Amino acid sequence: MCKSGRSFETPDCVGSSGRAAAGMIRTSLLLFCILHSLIMTAYTRHNTHKTPAQQQYLATVLLVPTCNAANTGRSFSQNFEHTIAFDFVEQLQKILNMHYSNVRCLLSHQRARPISPFQQVNTANCLFVDLVIACGFYKETEEKPSVHLYSFSYGQEFIKKKWDLSWCPYEQTYLIKKTETQQYAKLCQEVLNEYPNILNMYGPYRIPLKPLIGMIPPALLFEIGIRHDKDWQQIIEPISDAVSAVINTILSNLREWSI
Amino acid sequence: MIIGIIYFVLAHHIVVIRYPLSIENEASLNAMKKKECGVYYWHNNAWVTEKIYLLSSANDAYNIKQLINGMFGLLVEEQLLTKKVNVESVLLSQNNNDLYVSFSRSPFSKNEPIFAKWMRIEGILKTIRSNHKSINNVRFLLQHQPLQDTHLDFSQPWPIKGFTENQK
């Protein structure tokens, strides 16, 4: 015999206990829906609390010091190229992050870590970055720093095959974004030529460079000659202006394509 | 048994039979001439040309080896190279278009900038093409292994014209 509201002993009993079970199910469903809507509301508010610029990065720039913990590079009076290049790119990253909230600036590897062969190339290609800036330093005898600008090329580009959908040899991947690379190199040259009192500008040169081989996005290498270890601070501003000019070009191109 | 004895002495070079043709080849190799060659290198932001005298033979690979060794000797005299670099071997492909040059040590110093390294290779290429017109590509090796450098890539052969004309 069924008792009202509590007993579920007999499955054939559809009386008050069955109605109670159905009521409990409805109540639990109602509570679930309320909780779910509260959670979704809180998540949406959390996302909309961010500014629209922080929600989406329009462009990505990869900064590549040409040395790592295993290969410390060329030697200076008190340091190695590894230390100076990392100090330089970290400062460059801070400046670019300050100027551009919608551009993501990444470092290719950490300071105290060795890198495997082609690690930087894989990072640049897999992350679909818009620009790669590599920086290297050497000891210069002249007082004024020298800046040599390089991009990758194996020559005879006019006779090289263009690919639609096929395997591309790694020494010819630069052809995919060759036009943009040359445009950005010329832009950097124009900006750096506006600082004749601070640095001597050479280039841009197109030669087979090991740090840039295999990269699909436009890649430029700045090789900077300095006399003293801290002289890199003199040229951070011209280099950041040159990179900023290139980033502005990339952003304006992206806006044109989105229209 | 007689045939076996003859075969044994020939196989162990106890008796050596030389054909008349081999005598002619040796004669051509031994016929060396003194030749004036132009050597190019980059110094003080300009190309410098010097003339050196080498003993050239009919063997092109031998001549190129002597030429590059002469060039490196000159660079050491001018104190542009701190350590002497020797060319261990030079090989030409069958069609004489591709050249393989193997160095005994890296022709670059550790602290050199990219531009200096590039110009050194351009000097070698310019020296080779001014003295040997038939070569199209040069592959650089270090002790018969691909030459590895931190900044320049040598995984592919370099064109004999270099990359100075590629800058336009």
Coordinates of N, CA and C in Angstrom, one line a residue, chain B residues 2-165:
Chain B
I2 N 101.5 -23.0 -64.2 CA 102.3 -21.9 -64.7 C 101.3 -20.7 -64.8
I3 N 100.1 -21.0 -65.2 CA 99.1 -19.9 -65.2 C 98.8 -19.3 -63.8
G4 N 98.8 -20.3 -62.9 CA 98.5 -19.9 -61.5 C 99.7 -19.0 -61.0
I5 N 100.9 -19.4 -61.3 CA 102.1 -18.6 -60.8 C 102.0 -17.2 -61.5
I6 N 101.7 -17.1 -62.8 CA 101.7 -15.8 -63.4 C 100.6 -14.9 -62.8
Y7 N 99.4 -15.6 -62.5 CA 98.3 -14.8 -61.9 C 98.7 -14.3 -60.5
F8 N 99.5 -15.2 -59.8 CA 99.9 -14.8 -58.4 C 100.8 -13.6 -58.4
V9 N 101.8 -13.6 -59.3 CA 102.8 -12.5 -59.3 C 102.1 -11.2 -59.8
L10 N 101.1 -11.3 -60.8 CA 100.5 -10.1 -61.2 C 99.6 -9.5 -60.1
A11 N 98.8 -10.4 -59.4 CA 97.9 -9.9 -58.4 C 98.6 -9.3 -57.2
H12 N 99.8 -9.8 -56.9 CA 100.5 -9.2 -55.8 C 101.6 -8.2 -56.2
H13 N 101.5 -7.7 -57.5 CA 102.4 -6.7 -58.0 C 103.8 -7.0 -57.8
I14 N 104.1 -8.3 -57.9 CA 105.5 -8.7 -57.9 C 106.1 -8.4 -59.3
V15 N 105.3 -8.6 -60.3 CA 105.7 -8.2 -61.6 C 104.6 -7.2 -62.1
V16 N 105.0 -6.0 -62.6 CA 104.1 -5.0 -63.0 C 104.3 -4.8 -64.5
I17 N 103.2 -4.8 -65.2 CA 103.2 -4.6 -66.7 C 102.6 -3.2 -66.9
R18 N 103.3 -2.3 -67.6 CA 102.8 -1.0 -67.8 C 102.6 -0.8 -69.3
Y19 N 101.4 -0.3 -69.6 CA 101.0 -0.1 -71.0 C 101.7 1.2 -71.5
P20 N 101.9 1.3 -72.9 CA 102.5 2.6 -73.4 C 101.6 3.8 -73.1
L21 N 100.2 3.7 -73.1 CA 99.3 4.8 -72.9 C 99.6 5.4 -71.5
S22 N 99.8 4.6 -70.5 CA 100.0 5.1 -69.1 C 101.3 6.0 -69.1
I23 N 102.2 5.7 -69.9 CA 103.4 6.5 -69.9 C 103.1 7.9 -70.4
E24 N 102.2 8.0 -71.4 CA 101.9 9.3 -72.0 C 101.1 10.1 -71.0
N25 N 100.1 9.5 -70.2 CA 99.4 10.2 -69.2 C 100.3 10.8 -68.1
E26 N 101.3 10.0 -67.7 CA 102.2 10.5 -66.7 C 103.0 11.7 -67.2
A27 N 103.3 11.6 -68.5 CA 104.1 12.7 -69.1 C 103.3 14.0 -69.1
S28 N 102.0 13.9 -69.4 CA 101.2 15.1 -69.4 C 101.0 15.7 -68.0
L29 N 100.9 14.8 -67.0 CA 100.8 15.3 -65.7 C 102.1 16.0 -65.2
N30 N 103.2 15.4 -65.6 CA 104.4 16.0 -65.2 C 104.8 17.3 -65.9
A31 N 104.0 17.6 -67.0 CA 104.3 18.8 -67.8 C 103.6 20.0 -67.1
M32 N 104.3 20.6 -66.1 CA 103.7 21.7 -65.4 C 104.3 23.0 -65.9
K33 N 103.4 24.0 -66.0 CA 103.8 25.3 -66.5 C 103.6 26.3 -65.4
K34 N 104.5 27.3 -65.4 CA 104.3 28.4 -64.4 C 103.3 29.4 -65.0
K35 N 102.2 29.7 -64.2 CA 101.1 30.5 -64.7 C 100.8 31.6 -63.7
E36 N 100.5 32.8 -64.3 CA 100.2 33.9 -63.4 C 98.6 33.9 -63.2
C37 N 98.2 34.0 -62.0 CA 96.8 33.9 -61.7 C 96.4 35.1 -60.8
G38 N 95.2 35.6 -61.0 CA 94.7 36.7 -60.3 C 93.9 36.2 -59.1
V39 N 94.2 36.8 -57.9 CA 93.5 36.4 -56.7 C 92.7 37.7 -56.1
Y40 N 91.5 37.5 -55.7 CA 90.7 38.6 -55.2 C 90.3 38.4 -53.8
Y41 N 90.4 39.5 -53.0 CA 89.9 39.4 -51.6 C 89.4 40.8 -51.2
W42 N 88.5 40.8 -50.2 CA 87.9 42.0 -49.7 C 88.7 42.6 -48.5
H43 N 89.1 43.8 -48.7 CA 89.9 44.5 -47.6 C 89.6 46.0 -47.6
N44 N 89.3 46.5 -46.4 CA 89.0 48.0 -46.3 C 87.9 48.4 -47.2
N45 N 86.8 47.6 -47.2 CA 85.6 48.0 -48.0 C 85.8 48.1 -49.5
A46 N 86.7 47.3 -50.0 CA 87.0 47.3 -51.4 C 87.6 46.0 -51.8
W47 N 87.4 45.6 -53.1 CA 88.1 44.4 -53.7 C 89.5 44.7 -54.0
V48 N 90.4 43.8 -53.6 CA 91.8 43.9 -53.8 C 92.2 42.8 -54.8
T49 N 93.0 43.1 -55.8 CA 93.5 42.1 -56.7 C 95.0 41.9 -56.6
E50 N 95.4 40.7 -56.5 CA 96.9 40.5 -56.5 C 97.2 39.4 -57.5
K51 N 98.4 39.4 -58.0 CA 98.8 38.3 -58.9 C 99.8 37.4 -58.2
I52 N 99.5 36.1 -58.3 CA 100.4 35.1 -57.8 C 100.8 34.1 -58.9
Y53 N 102.0 33.5 -58.7 CA 102.4 32.5 -59.7 C 102.3 31.1 -59.2
L54 N 101.6 30.3 -60.0 CA 101.4 28.9 -59.6 C 101.9 28.0 -60.7
L55 N 102.1 26.7 -60.3 CA 102.5 25.7 -61.3 C 101.2 25.0 -61.7
S56 N 100.8 25.2 -62.9 CA 99.5 24.6 -63.4 C 99.8 23.4 -64.2
S57 N 98.9 22.5 -64.1 CA 99.0 21.2 -64.9 C 97.7 21.1 -65.7
A58 N 97.6 19.9 -66.4 CA 96.4 19.6 -67.2 C 95.2 19.3 -66.3
N59 N 95.5 19.0 -65.0 CA 94.4 18.6 -64.1 C 93.8 19.9 -63.5
D60 N 92.6 20.1 -63.8 CA 91.9 21.4 -63.4 C 91.7 21.4 -61.8
A61 N 91.3 20.2 -61.3 CA 91.1 20.2 -59.8 C 92.4 20.5 -59.1
Y62 N 93.5 20.0 -59.6 CA 94.8 20.3 -58.9 C 95.1 21.8 -59.0
N63 N 94.8 22.4 -60.2 CA 95.1 23.8 -60.3 C 94.2 24.6 -59.4
I64 N 93.0 24.3 -59.3 CA 92.1 25.1 -58.4 C 92.5 24.9 -56.9
K65 N 93.0 23.7 -56.6 CA 93.5 23.5 -55.2 C 94.7 24.4 -54.9
Q66 N 95.6 24.5 -55.9 CA 96.8 25.3 -55.7 C 96.4 26.8 -55.7
L67 N 95.4 27.1 -56.5 CA 94.9 28.5 -56.5 C 94.3 29.0 -55.2
I68 N 93.4 28.2 -54.6 CA 92.8 28.5 -53.4 C 93.8 28.5 -52.2
N69 N 94.7 27.6 -52.2 CA 95.8 27.5 -51.2 C 96.7 28.8 -51.3
G70 N 96.9 29.2 -52.5 CA 97.7 30.4 -52.7 C 97.0 31.6 -52.2
M71 N 95.7 31.6 -52.4 CA 94.9 32.7 -51.9 C 94.9 32.8 -50.4
F72 N 94.7 31.6 -49.8 CA 94.7 31.6 -48.3 C 96.1 32.0 -47.7
G73 N 97.2 31.6 -48.4 CA 98.5 32.0 -48.0 C 98.6 33.5 -48.1
L74 N 98.0 34.1 -49.1 CA 98.1 35.6 -49.2 C 97.3 36.3 -48.1
L75 N 96.1 35.7 -47.7 CA 95.3 36.3 -46.7 C 96.0 36.2 -45.3
V76 N 96.8 35.1 -45.1 CA 97.6 35.0 -43.9 C 98.7 36.1 -43.8
E77 N 99.3 36.3 -45.0 CA 100.4 37.3 -45.1 C 99.8 38.7 -44.8
E78 N 98.6 38.9 -45.3 CA 97.9 40.2 -45.1 C 97.3 40.3 -43.7
Q79 N 97.4 39.3 -42.9 CA 96.8 39.2 -41.6 C 95.3 39.3 -41.6
L80 N 94.7 38.9 -42.7 CA 93.2 38.8 -42.7 C 92.7 37.5 -42.2
L81 N 93.6 36.5 -42.1 CA 93.3 35.2 -41.5 C 94.2 35.0 -40.4
T82 N 93.7 34.6 -39.2 CA 94.6 34.4 -38.1 C 95.3 33.0 -38.2
K83 N 94.5 32.0 -38.7 CA 95.1 30.7 -38.8 C 95.1 30.2 -40.2
K84 N 96.1 29.5 -40.6 CA 96.2 29.1 -42.0 C 95.2 28.0 -42.3
V85 N 94.5 28.2 -43.4 CA 93.5 27.2 -43.8 C 94.0 26.6 -45.1
N86 N 94.0 25.2 -45.1 CA 94.4 24.5 -46.3 C 93.2 23.9 -47.0
V87 N 93.4 23.7 -48.3 CA 92.3 23.0 -49.1 C 92.8 21.5 -49.1
E88 N 92.0 20.6 -48.5 CA 92.4 19.2 -48.4 C 92.3 18.6 -49.8
S89 N 91.1 18.8 -50.4 CA 90.9 18.2 -51.7 C 89.9 19.0 -52.5
V90 N 90.0 18.9 -53.8 CA 89.1 19.5 -54.8 C 88.7 18.5 -55.8
L91 N 87.4 18.5 -56.0 CA 86.8 17.5 -57.0 C 85.9 18.2 -58.0
L92 N 86.0 17.8 -59.2 CA 85.1 18.4 -60.2 C 84.1 17.3 -60.6
S93 N 82.9 17.7 -60.9 CA 81.9 16.7 -61.3 C 82.2 16.3 -62.8
Q94 N 81.5 15.3 -63.2 CA 81.8 14.7 -64.5 C 81.7 15.7 -65.7
N95 N 80.7 16.6 -65.6 CA 80.5 17.6 -66.6 C 81.3 18.9 -66.3
N96 N 82.2 18.9 -65.3 CA 83.0 20.0 -65.0 C 82.3 21.3 -64.6
N97 N 81.0 21.1 -64.2 CA 80.2 22.3 -63.9 C 80.1 22.5 -62.4
D98 N 80.2 21.4 -61.6 CA 80.1 21.5 -60.1 C 81.5 21.2 -59.5
L99 N 81.8 22.1 -58.5 CA 83.1 21.9 -57.9 C 82.9 21.7 -56.4
Y100 N 83.7 20.7 -55.9 CA 83.6 20.4 -54.4 C 84.9 20.8 -53.8
V101 N 84.9 21.7 -52.8 CA 86.1 22.1 -52.2 C 86.1 21.8 -50.7
S102 N 87.1 21.0 -50.2 CA 87.1 20.6 -48.8 C 88.2 21.3 -48.1
F103 N 87.9 22.0 -47.0 CA 88.9 22.7 -46.2 C 89.3 21.9 -45.1
S104 N 90.6 22.2 -44.6 CA 91.1 21.5 -43.4 C 90.5 22.0 -42.1
R105 N 90.1 23.3 -42.1 CA 89.5 23.9 -41.0 C 88.6 25.0 -41.5
S106 N 87.7 25.5 -40.6 CA 86.8 26.6 -41.1 C 87.5 27.8 -41.5
P107 N 87.1 28.4 -42.7 CA 87.8 29.6 -43.1 C 87.4 30.9 -42.4
F108 N 86.5 30.7 -41.4 CA 86.0 31.9 -40.7 C 86.5 31.9 -39.2
S109 N 86.7 33.1 -38.7 CA 87.1 33.3 -37.3 C 85.8 33.3 -36.5
K110 N 85.9 33.0 -35.2 CA 84.7 32.9 -34.4 C 83.9 34.2 -34.2
N111 N 84.7 35.3 -34.1 CA 84.0 36.6 -33.8 C 83.8 37.5 -35.1
E112 N 83.9 36.9 -36.2 CA 83.7 37.7 -37.4 C 82.3 38.0 -37.7
P113 N 82.0 39.2 -38.2 CA 80.6 39.5 -38.6 C 80.2 38.7 -39.9
I114 N 78.9 38.7 -40.1 CA 78.4 38.0 -41.3 C 79.0 38.5 -42.6
F115 N 79.1 39.8 -42.6 CA 79.6 40.5 -43.9 C 81.0 40.0 -44.2
A116 N 81.8 39.9 -43.2 CA 83.2 39.5 -43.5 C 83.3 38.1 -44.0
K117 N 82.5 37.2 -43.4 CA 82.4 35.8 -43.8 C 81.9 35.7 -45.3
W118 N 80.9 36.5 -45.5 CA 80.3 36.5 -46.9 C 81.3 36.9 -47.9
M119 N 82.0 38.0 -47.6 CA 83.0 38.5 -48.6 C 84.2 37.6 -48.8
R120 N 84.5 36.8 -47.7 CA 85.6 35.8 -47.9 C 85.2 34.8 -48.9
I121 N 84.0 34.3 -48.8 CA 83.5 33.3 -49.7 C 83.4 33.9 -51.1
E122 N 82.9 35.2 -51.2 CA 82.8 35.8 -52.5 C 84.2 36.0 -53.1
G123 N 85.2 36.2 -52.3 CA 86.6 36.3 -52.8 C 87.0 35.0 -53.4
I124 N 86.7 33.9 -52.8 CA 87.1 32.6 -53.3 C 86.3 32.3 -54.6
L125 N 85.0 32.6 -54.7 CA 84.3 32.4 -55.9 C 84.8 33.3 -57.0
K126 N 85.1 34.5 -56.7 CA 85.6 35.5 -57.7 C 86.9 35.0 -58.3
T127 N 87.8 34.5 -57.4 CA 89.1 34.0 -57.8 C 89.0 32.8 -58.7
I128 N 88.0 31.9 -58.3 CA 87.9 30.7 -59.2 C 87.3 31.0 -60.5
R129 N 86.3 31.9 -60.6 CA 85.6 32.1 -61.9 C 86.5 33.0 -62.8
S130 N 87.4 33.7 -62.2 CA 88.3 34.5 -63.1 C 89.4 33.6 -63.7
N131 N 89.6 32.5 -63.1 CA 90.7 31.6 -63.7 C 90.1 30.3 -64.3
H132 N 88.9 30.0 -64.0 CA 88.3 28.8 -64.6 C 86.9 29.1 -65.0
K133 N 86.6 29.1 -66.3 CA 85.3 29.7 -66.8 C 84.2 28.6 -66.7
S134 N 84.5 27.3 -66.7 CA 83.5 26.3 -66.9 C 82.7 26.0 -65.7
I135 N 83.1 26.4 -64.5 CA 82.4 26.0 -63.3 C 81.2 26.9 -63.0
N136 N 80.1 26.2 -62.6 CA 78.8 26.9 -62.4 C 78.5 27.0 -60.9
N137 N 78.8 25.9 -60.1 CA 78.4 25.9 -58.7 C 79.6 25.4 -57.9
V138 N 79.7 25.8 -56.7 CA 80.7 25.4 -55.8 C 80.1 25.0 -54.5
R139 N 80.5 23.8 -54.0 CA 80.0 23.3 -52.7 C 81.1 23.3 -51.8
F140 N 81.0 23.9 -50.6 CA 82.0 24.0 -49.6 C 81.9 22.9 -48.6
L141 N 83.0 22.2 -48.3 CA 83.0 21.2 -47.3 C 84.1 21.4 -46.3
L142 N 83.9 20.8 -45.1 CA 84.9 20.9 -44.1 C 85.3 19.5 -43.7
Q143 N 86.6 19.1 -44.0 CA 87.1 17.8 -43.8 C 86.1 16.8 -44.4
H144 N 85.7 17.1 -45.6 CA 84.8 16.2 -46.4 C 83.4 16.0 -45.9
Q145 N 83.0 16.9 -44.9 CA 81.6 16.9 -44.4 C 81.1 18.3 -44.8
P146 N 79.7 18.5 -44.9 CA 79.2 19.8 -45.2 C 79.7 20.8 -44.2
L147 N 80.1 22.0 -44.7 CA 80.6 23.1 -43.9 C 79.5 23.6 -43.1
Q148 N 79.7 23.7 -41.8 CA 78.7 24.2 -40.9 C 79.1 25.6 -40.3
D149 N 78.3 26.5 -40.4 CA 78.6 27.9 -39.9 C 77.4 28.4 -39.2
T150 N 77.6 29.2 -38.2 CA 76.4 29.7 -37.4 C 75.5 30.6 -38.2
H151 N 76.1 31.4 -39.1 CA 75.3 32.4 -39.8 C 75.1 32.1 -41.3
L152 N 76.1 31.6 -42.0 CA 75.9 31.3 -43.4 C 75.5 29.9 -43.7
D153 N 74.6 29.6 -44.6 CA 74.2 28.3 -44.9 C 74.9 27.7 -46.1
F154 N 75.5 26.5 -46.0 CA 76.2 25.9 -47.0 C 75.6 24.5 -47.4
S155 N 74.3 24.4 -47.1 CA 73.7 23.1 -47.4 C 73.5 22.9 -48.9
Q156 N 73.4 24.0 -49.6 CA 73.2 24.0 -51.0 C 74.5 24.5 -51.7
P157 N 74.8 24.2 -52.9 CA 75.9 24.7 -53.6 C 75.7 26.2 -53.8
W158 N 76.8 27.0 -53.7 CA 76.8 28.4 -54.0 C 77.0 28.6 -55.5
P159 N 76.3 29.5 -56.1 CA 76.6 29.8 -57.5 C 77.9 30.5 -57.7
I160 N 78.6 30.2 -58.8 CA 80.0 30.8 -59.0 C 80.0 32.3 -59.0
K161 N 78.8 32.9 -59.4 CA 78.8 34.3 -59.5 C 78.5 34.9 -58.1
G162 N 78.3 34.1 -57.1 CA 78.1 34.6 -55.7 C 76.7 35.3 -55.6
F163 N 76.6 36.2 -54.6 CA 75.3 36.8 -54.3 C 75.5 38.3 -54.3
T164 N 76.6 38.9 -54.8 CA 76.7 40.3 -54.8 C 75.8 40.9 -55.9
E165 N 75.6 40.2 -57.0 CA 74.7 40.7 -58.0 C 73.3 40.5 -57.6

